[in-house]
mmCIF file of C-alpha atoms in Angstrom:
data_model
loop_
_atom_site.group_PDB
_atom_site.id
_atom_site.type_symbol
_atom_site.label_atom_id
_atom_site.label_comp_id
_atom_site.label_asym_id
_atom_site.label_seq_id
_atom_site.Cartn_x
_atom_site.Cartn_y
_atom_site.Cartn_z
ATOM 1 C CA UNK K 1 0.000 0.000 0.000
ATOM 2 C CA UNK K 2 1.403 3.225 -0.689
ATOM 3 C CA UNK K 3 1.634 5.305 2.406
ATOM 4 C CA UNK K 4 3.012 9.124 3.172
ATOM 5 C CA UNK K 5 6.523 8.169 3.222
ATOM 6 C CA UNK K 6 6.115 7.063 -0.488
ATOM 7 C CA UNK K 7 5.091 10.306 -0.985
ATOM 8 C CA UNK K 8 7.297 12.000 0.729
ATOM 9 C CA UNK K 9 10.460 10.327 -1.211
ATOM 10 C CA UNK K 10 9.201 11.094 -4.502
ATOM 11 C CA UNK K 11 8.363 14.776 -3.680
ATOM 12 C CA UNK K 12 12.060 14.945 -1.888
ATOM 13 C CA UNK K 13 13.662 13.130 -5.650
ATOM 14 C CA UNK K 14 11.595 15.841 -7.242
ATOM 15 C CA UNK K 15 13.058 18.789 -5.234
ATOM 16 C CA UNK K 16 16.382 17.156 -4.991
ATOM 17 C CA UNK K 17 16.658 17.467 -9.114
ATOM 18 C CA UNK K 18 15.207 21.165 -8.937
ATOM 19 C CA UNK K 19 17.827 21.413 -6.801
ATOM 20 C CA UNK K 20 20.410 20.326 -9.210
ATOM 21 C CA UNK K 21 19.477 22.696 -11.760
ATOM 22 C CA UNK K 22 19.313 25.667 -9.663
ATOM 23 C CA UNK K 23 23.182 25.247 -8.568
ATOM 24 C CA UNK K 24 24.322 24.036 -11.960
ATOM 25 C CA UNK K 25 22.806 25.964 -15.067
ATOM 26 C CA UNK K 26 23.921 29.418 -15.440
ATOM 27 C CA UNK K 27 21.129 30.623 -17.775
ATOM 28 C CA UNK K 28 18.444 32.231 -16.291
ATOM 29 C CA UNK K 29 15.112 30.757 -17.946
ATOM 30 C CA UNK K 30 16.609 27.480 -16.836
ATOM 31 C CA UNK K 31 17.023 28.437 -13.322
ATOM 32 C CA UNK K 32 13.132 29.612 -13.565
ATOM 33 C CA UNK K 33 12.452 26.236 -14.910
ATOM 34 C CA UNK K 34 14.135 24.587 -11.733
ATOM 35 C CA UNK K 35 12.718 26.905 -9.322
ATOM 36 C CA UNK K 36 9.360 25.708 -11.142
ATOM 37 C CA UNK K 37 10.447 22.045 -10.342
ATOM 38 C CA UNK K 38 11.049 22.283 -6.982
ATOM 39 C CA UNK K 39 7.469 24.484 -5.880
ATOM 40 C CA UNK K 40 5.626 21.788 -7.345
ATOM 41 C CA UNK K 41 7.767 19.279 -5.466
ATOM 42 C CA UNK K 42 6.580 21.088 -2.193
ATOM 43 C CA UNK K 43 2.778 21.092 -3.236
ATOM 44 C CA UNK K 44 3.326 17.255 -3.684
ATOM 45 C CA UNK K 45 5.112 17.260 -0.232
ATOM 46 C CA UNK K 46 1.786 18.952 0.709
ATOM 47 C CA UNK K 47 -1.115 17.667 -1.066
ATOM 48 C CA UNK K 48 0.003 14.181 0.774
ATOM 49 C CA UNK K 49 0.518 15.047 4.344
ATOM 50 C CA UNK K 50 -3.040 16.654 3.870
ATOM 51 C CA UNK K 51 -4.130 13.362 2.830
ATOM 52 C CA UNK K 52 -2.777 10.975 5.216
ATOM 53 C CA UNK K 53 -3.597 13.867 8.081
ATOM 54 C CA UNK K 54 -7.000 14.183 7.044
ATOM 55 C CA UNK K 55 -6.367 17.876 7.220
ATOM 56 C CA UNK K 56 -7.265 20.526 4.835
ATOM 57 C CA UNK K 57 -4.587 23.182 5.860
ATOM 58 C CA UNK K 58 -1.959 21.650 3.476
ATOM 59 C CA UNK K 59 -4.247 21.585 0.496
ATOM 60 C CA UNK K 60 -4.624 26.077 1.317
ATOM 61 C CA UNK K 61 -0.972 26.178 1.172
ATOM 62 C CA UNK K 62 -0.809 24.615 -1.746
ATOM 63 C CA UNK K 63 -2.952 26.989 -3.153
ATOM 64 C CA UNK K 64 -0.971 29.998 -1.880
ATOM 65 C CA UNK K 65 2.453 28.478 -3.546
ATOM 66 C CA UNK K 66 0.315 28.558 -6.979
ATOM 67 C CA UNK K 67 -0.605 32.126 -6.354
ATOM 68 C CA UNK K 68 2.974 33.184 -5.515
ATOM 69 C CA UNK K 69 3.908 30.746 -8.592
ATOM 70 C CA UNK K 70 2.132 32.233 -11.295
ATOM 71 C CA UNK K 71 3.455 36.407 -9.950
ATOM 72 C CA UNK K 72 6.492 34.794 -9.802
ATOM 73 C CA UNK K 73 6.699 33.869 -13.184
ATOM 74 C CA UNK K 74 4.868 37.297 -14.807
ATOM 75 C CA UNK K 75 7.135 39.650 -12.795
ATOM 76 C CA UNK K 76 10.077 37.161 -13.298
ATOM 77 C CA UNK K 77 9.817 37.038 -17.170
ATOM 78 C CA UNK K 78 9.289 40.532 -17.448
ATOM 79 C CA UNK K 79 12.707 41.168 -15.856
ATOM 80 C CA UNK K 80 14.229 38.576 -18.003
ATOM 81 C CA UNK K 81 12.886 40.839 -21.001
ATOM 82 C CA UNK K 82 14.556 43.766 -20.024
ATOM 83 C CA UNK K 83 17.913 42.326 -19.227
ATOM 84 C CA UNK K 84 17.534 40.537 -23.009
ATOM 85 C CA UNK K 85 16.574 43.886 -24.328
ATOM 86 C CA UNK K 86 19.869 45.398 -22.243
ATOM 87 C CA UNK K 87 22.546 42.677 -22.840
ATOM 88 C CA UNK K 88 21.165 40.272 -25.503
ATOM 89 C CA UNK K 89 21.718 37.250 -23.413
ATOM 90 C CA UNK K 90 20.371 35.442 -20.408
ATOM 91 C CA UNK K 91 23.792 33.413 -19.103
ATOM 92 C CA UNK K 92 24.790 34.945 -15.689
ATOM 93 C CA UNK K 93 28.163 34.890 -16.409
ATOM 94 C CA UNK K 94 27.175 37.864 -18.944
ATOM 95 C CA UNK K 95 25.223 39.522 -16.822
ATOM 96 C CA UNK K 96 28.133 39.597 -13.853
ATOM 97 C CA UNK K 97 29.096 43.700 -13.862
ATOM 98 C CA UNK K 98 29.689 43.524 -10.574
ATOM 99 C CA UNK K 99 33.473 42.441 -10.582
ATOM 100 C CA UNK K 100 34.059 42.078 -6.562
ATOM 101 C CA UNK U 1 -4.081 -1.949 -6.680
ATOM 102 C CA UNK U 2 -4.638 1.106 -9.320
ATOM 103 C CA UNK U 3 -3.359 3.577 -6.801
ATOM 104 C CA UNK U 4 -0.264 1.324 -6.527
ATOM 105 C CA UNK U 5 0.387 1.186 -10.396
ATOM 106 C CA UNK U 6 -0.821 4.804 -11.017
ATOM 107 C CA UNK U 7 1.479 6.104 -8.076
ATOM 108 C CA UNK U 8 4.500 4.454 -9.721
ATOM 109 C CA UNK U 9 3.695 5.302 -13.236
ATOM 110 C CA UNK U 10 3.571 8.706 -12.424
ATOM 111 C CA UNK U 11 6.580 9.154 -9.814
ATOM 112 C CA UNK U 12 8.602 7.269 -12.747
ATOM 113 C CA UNK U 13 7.209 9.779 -15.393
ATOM 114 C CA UNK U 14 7.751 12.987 -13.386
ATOM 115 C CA UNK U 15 10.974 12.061 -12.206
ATOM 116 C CA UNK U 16 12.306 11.417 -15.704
ATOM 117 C CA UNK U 17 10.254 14.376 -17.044
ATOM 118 C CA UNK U 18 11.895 17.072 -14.339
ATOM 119 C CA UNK U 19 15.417 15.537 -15.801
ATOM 120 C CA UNK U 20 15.400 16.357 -18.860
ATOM 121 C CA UNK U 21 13.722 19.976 -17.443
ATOM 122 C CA UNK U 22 17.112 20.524 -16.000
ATOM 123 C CA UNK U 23 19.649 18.495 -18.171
ATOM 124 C CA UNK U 24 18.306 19.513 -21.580
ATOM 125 C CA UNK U 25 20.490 21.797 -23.369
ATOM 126 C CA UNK U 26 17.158 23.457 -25.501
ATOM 127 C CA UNK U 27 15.213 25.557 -24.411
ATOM 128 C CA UNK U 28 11.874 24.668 -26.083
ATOM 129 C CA UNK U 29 12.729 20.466 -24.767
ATOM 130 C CA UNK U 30 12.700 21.880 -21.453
ATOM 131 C CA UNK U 31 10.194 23.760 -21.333
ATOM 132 C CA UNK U 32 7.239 20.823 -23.502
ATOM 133 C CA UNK U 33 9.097 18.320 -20.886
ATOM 134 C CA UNK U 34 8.210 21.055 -17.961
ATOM 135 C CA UNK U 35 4.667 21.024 -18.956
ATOM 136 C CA UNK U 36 3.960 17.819 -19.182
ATOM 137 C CA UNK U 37 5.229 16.821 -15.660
ATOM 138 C CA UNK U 38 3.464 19.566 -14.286
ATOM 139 C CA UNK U 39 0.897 17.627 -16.082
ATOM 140 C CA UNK U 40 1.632 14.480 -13.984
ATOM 141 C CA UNK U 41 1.723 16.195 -11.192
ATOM 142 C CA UNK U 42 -1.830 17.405 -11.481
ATOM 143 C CA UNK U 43 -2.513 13.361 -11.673
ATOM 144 C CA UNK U 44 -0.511 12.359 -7.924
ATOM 145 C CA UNK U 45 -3.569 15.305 -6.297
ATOM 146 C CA UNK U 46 -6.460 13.411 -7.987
ATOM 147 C CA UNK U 47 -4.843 9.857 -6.073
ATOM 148 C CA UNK U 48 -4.433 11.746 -3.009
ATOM 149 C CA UNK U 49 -8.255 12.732 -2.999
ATOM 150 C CA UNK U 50 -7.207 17.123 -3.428
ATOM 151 C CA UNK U 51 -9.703 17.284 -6.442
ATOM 152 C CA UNK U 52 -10.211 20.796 -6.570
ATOM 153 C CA UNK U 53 -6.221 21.473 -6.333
ATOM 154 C CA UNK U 54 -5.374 18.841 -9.400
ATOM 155 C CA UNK U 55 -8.061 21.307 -11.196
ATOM 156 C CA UNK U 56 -6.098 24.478 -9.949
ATOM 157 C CA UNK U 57 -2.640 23.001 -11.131
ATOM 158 C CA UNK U 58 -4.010 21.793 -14.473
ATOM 159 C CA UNK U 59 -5.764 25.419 -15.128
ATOM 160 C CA UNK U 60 -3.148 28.143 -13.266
ATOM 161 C CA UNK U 61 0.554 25.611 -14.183
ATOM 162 C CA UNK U 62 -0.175 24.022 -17.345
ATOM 163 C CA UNK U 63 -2.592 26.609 -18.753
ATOM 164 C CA UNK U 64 -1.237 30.340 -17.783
ATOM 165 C CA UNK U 65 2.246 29.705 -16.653
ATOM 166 C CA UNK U 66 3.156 27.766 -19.529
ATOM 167 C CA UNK U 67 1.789 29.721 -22.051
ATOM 168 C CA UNK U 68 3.401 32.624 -20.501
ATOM 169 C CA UNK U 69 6.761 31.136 -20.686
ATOM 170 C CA UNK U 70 6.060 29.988 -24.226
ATOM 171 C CA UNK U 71 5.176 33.584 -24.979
ATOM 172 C CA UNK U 72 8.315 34.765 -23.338
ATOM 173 C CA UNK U 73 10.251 32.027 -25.488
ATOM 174 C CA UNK U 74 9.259 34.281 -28.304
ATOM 175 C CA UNK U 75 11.562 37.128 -27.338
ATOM 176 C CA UNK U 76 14.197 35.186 -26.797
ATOM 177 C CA UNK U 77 16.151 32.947 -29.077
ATOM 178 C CA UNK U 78 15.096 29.546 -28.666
ATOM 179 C CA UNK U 79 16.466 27.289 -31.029
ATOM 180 C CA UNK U 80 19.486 28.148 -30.180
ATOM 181 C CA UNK U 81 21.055 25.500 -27.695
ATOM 182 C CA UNK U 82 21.898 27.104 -24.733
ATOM 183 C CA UNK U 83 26.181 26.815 -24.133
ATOM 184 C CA UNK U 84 26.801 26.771 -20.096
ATOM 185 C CA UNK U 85 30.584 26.512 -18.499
ATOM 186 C CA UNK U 86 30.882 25.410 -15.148
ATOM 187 C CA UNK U 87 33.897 27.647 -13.951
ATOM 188 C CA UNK U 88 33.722 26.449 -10.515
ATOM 189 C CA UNK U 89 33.426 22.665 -9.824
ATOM 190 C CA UNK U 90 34.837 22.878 -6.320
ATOM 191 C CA UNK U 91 31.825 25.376 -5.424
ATOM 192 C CA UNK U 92 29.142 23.174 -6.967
ATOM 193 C CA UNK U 93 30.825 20.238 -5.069
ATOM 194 C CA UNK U 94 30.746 22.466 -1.573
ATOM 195 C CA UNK U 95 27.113 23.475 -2.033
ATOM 196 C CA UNK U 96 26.084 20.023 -3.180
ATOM 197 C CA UNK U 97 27.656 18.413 -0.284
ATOM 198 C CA UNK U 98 26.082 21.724 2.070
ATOM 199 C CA UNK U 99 22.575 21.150 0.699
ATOM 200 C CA UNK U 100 22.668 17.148 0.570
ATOM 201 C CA UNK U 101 23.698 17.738 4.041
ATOM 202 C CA UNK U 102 20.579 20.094 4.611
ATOM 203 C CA UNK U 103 18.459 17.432 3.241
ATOM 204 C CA UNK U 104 19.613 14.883 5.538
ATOM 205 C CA UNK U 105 19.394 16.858 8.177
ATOM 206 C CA UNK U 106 15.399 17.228 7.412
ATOM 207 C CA UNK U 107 14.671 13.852 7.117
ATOM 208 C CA UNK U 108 15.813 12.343 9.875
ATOM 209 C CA UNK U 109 14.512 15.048 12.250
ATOM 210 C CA UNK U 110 12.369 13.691 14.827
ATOM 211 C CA UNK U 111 8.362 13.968 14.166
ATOM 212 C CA UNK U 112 5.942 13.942 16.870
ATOM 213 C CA UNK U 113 3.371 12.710 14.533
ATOM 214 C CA UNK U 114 1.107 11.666 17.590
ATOM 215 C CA UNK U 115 0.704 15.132 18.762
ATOM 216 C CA UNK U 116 -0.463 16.772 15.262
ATOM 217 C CA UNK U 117 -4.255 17.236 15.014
ATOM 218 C CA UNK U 118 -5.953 18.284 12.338
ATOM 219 C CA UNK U 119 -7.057 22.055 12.489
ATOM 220 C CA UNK U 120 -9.236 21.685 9.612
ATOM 221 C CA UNK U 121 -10.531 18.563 9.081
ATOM 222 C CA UNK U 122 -11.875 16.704 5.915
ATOM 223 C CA UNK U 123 -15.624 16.306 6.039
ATOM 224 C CA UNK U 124 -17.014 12.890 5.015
ATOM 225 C CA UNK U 125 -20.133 13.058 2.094
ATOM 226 C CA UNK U 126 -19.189 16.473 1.420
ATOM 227 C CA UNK U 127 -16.778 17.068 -2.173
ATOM 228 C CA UNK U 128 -13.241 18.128 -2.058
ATOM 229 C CA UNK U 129 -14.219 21.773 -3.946
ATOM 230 C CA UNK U 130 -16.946 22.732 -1.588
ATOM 231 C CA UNK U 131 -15.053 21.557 1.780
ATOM 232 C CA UNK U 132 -12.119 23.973 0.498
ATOM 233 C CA UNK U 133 -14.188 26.642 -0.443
ATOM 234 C CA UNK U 134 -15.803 26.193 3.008
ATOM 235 C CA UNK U 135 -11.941 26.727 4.889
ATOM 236 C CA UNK U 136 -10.779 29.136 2.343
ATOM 237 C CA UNK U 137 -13.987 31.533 2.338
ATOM 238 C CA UNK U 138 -13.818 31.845 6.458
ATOM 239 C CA UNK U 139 -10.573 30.846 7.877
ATOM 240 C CA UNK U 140 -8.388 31.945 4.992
ATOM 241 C CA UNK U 141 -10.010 34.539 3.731
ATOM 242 C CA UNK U 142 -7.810 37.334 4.397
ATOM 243 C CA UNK U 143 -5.090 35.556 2.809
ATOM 244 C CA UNK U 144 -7.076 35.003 0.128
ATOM 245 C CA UNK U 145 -7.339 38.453 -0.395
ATOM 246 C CA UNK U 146 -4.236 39.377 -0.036
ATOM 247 C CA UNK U 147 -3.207 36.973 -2.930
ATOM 248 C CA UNK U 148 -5.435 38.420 -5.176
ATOM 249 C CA UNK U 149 -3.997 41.900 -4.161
ATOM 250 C CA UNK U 150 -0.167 40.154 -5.311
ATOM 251 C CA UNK U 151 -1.841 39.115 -8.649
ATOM 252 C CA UNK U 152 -3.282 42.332 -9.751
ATOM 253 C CA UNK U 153 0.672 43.915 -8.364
ATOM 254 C CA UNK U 154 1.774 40.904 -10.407
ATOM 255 C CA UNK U 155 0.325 41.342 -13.609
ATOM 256 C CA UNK U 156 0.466 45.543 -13.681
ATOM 257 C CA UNK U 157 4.281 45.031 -13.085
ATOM 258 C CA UNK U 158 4.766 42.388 -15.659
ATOM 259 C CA UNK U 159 2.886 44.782 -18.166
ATOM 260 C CA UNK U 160 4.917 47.362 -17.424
ATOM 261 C CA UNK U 161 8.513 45.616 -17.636
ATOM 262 C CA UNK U 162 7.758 43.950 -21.210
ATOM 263 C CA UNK U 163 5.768 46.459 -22.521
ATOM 264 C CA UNK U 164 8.744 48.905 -22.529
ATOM 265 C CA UNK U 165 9.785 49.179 -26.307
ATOM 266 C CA UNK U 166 7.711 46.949 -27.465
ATOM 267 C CA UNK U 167 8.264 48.177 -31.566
ATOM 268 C CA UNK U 168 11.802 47.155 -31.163
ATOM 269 C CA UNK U 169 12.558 43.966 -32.925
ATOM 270 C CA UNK U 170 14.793 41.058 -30.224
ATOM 271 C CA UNK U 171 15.626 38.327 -32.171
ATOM 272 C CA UNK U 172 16.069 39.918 -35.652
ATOM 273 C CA UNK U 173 19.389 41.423 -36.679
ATOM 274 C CA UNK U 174 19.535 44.583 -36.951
ATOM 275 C CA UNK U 175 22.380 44.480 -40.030
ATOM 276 C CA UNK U 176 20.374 41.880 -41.702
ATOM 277 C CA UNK U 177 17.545 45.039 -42.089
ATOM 278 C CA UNK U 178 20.924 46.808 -43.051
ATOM 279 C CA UNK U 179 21.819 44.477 -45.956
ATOM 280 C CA UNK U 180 18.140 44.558 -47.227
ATOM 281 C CA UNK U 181 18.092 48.338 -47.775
ATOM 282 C CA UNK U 182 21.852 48.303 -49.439
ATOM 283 C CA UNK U 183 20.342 46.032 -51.810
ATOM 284 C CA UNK U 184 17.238 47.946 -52.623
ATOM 285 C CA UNK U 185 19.235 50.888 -52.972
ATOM 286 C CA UNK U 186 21.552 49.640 -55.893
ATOM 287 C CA UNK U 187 18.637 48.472 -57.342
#
């Protein structure tokens, strides 16, 4: 039977590889794309201890990190516009003019 | 027995799916492979009984983020593949190690599990949509709100950062137009 620790180690996997991609691409639309991955690995992490906890409060959470989600992305992309517009690329390693 | 299979069908699929999110080196593979786990996704909150929030996944992930992002992919150039140098190995090693560490560290924390009640329960007889509309229309409400107050912030600032020279052309070249003139002039 599948129970909440089944759960649990797929949504972990899930936020483990969103992990991944945030520390190792250096373009910024992928690091959006793995910030993606790992908020939906939460609202699995969620949806299931709402489940087995009979317990509605994780389900409202989830809701909230879909709200956030979607502003996220529309202020998000419209910043990655403008730096496109400014520098014609999206690899951090352009955009680094701060030389410390 | 179909949760079993389902469960495992879709773990499998979302797991692989979220890979190629982060290994691809295209943009557009990426971002189809994105979609379609978030997809998947919408299909592990229909097993676990959250009806109304597989709904809100499928309609606010797969329908308006994505197309946003595939909207976006049109000022950018995206059949290009995407070169990325790792300068720094040792640092991704030190906050791979840090962050596996973290991980750990989460897991194996104790949980009182006996202790935790739940604040709102499930209702039996009643449907997953109206039991959250119940919570979310008394207990959350000023949350609620305030989301809806982020969205409309949201969207006027998005509006606002792309709509900022909009007539100016991205992708094109700009000597290409160049080249096309030159040529109409000698003729």
């Amino acid at each position: 039977m599948i129970g909440l620790s089944h759960y649990l180690i797929v949504s972990a996997l899930i936020f483990s590889i969103g992990l991944v991609g945030v520390l190792r691409r250096r373009n910024l639309l992928m690091l959006f794309f793995a910030t993606e991955v790992m908020l939906n690995a939460v609202n699995i992490a969620f949806a299931a201890i709402s489940h087995y906890y009979n317990d509605l409060t994780g389900q409202m959470f989830a809701f909230f990190i879909i709200a956030i989600a979607a502003s996220e992305v529309a202020v998000g992309l419209g910043l990655l516009i403008l730096l496109y517009k400014k520098y014609g690329s999206l690899d951090l390693d352009d955009l680094a003019n701060m030389k410390g | 027995m179909y949760e079993i299979v389902a469960f495992y069908l879709f773990s499998v699929l979302t797991i692989g799916l979220f890979l190629v999110t982060v290994l691809s080196k295209n943009v557009l593979y990426a971002m189809t492979s994105l979609a379609a786990g978030m997809v998947l996704i919408s299909g592990f909150f229909f097993i676990l009984g959250a009806d109304f929030l597989g709904v809100v996944q499928l309609v606010v992930y797969v329908g308006a983020i994505m197309a946003l992002y595939s909207f976006a992919m049109m000022f950018f150039d995206a059949t290009r593949d995407i070169k990325e140098k790792n300068t720094n190995p040792a640092l991704v090693f030190i906050l791979g190690g840090l962050s596996a560490f973290v991980l750990v560290l989460m897991f194996a924390a104790p949980i009182h599990s006996d202790a935790i009640v739940a604040l709102y329960p499930m209702h039996d007889g009643i449907g997953n949509a109206q039991d959250v509309g119940m919570v979310l229309f008394t207990k959350y409400l000023i949350p609620f709100e305030v989301a809806a107050l982020m969205l409309l912030v949201a969207m006027i600032s998005g509006i606002i950062l792309a709509g900022k020279k909009m007539d100016l052309s991205l992708t094109e070249d700009t000597s290409a137009d160049d080249e096309i003139m030159t040529k109409k002039d000698e003729k």
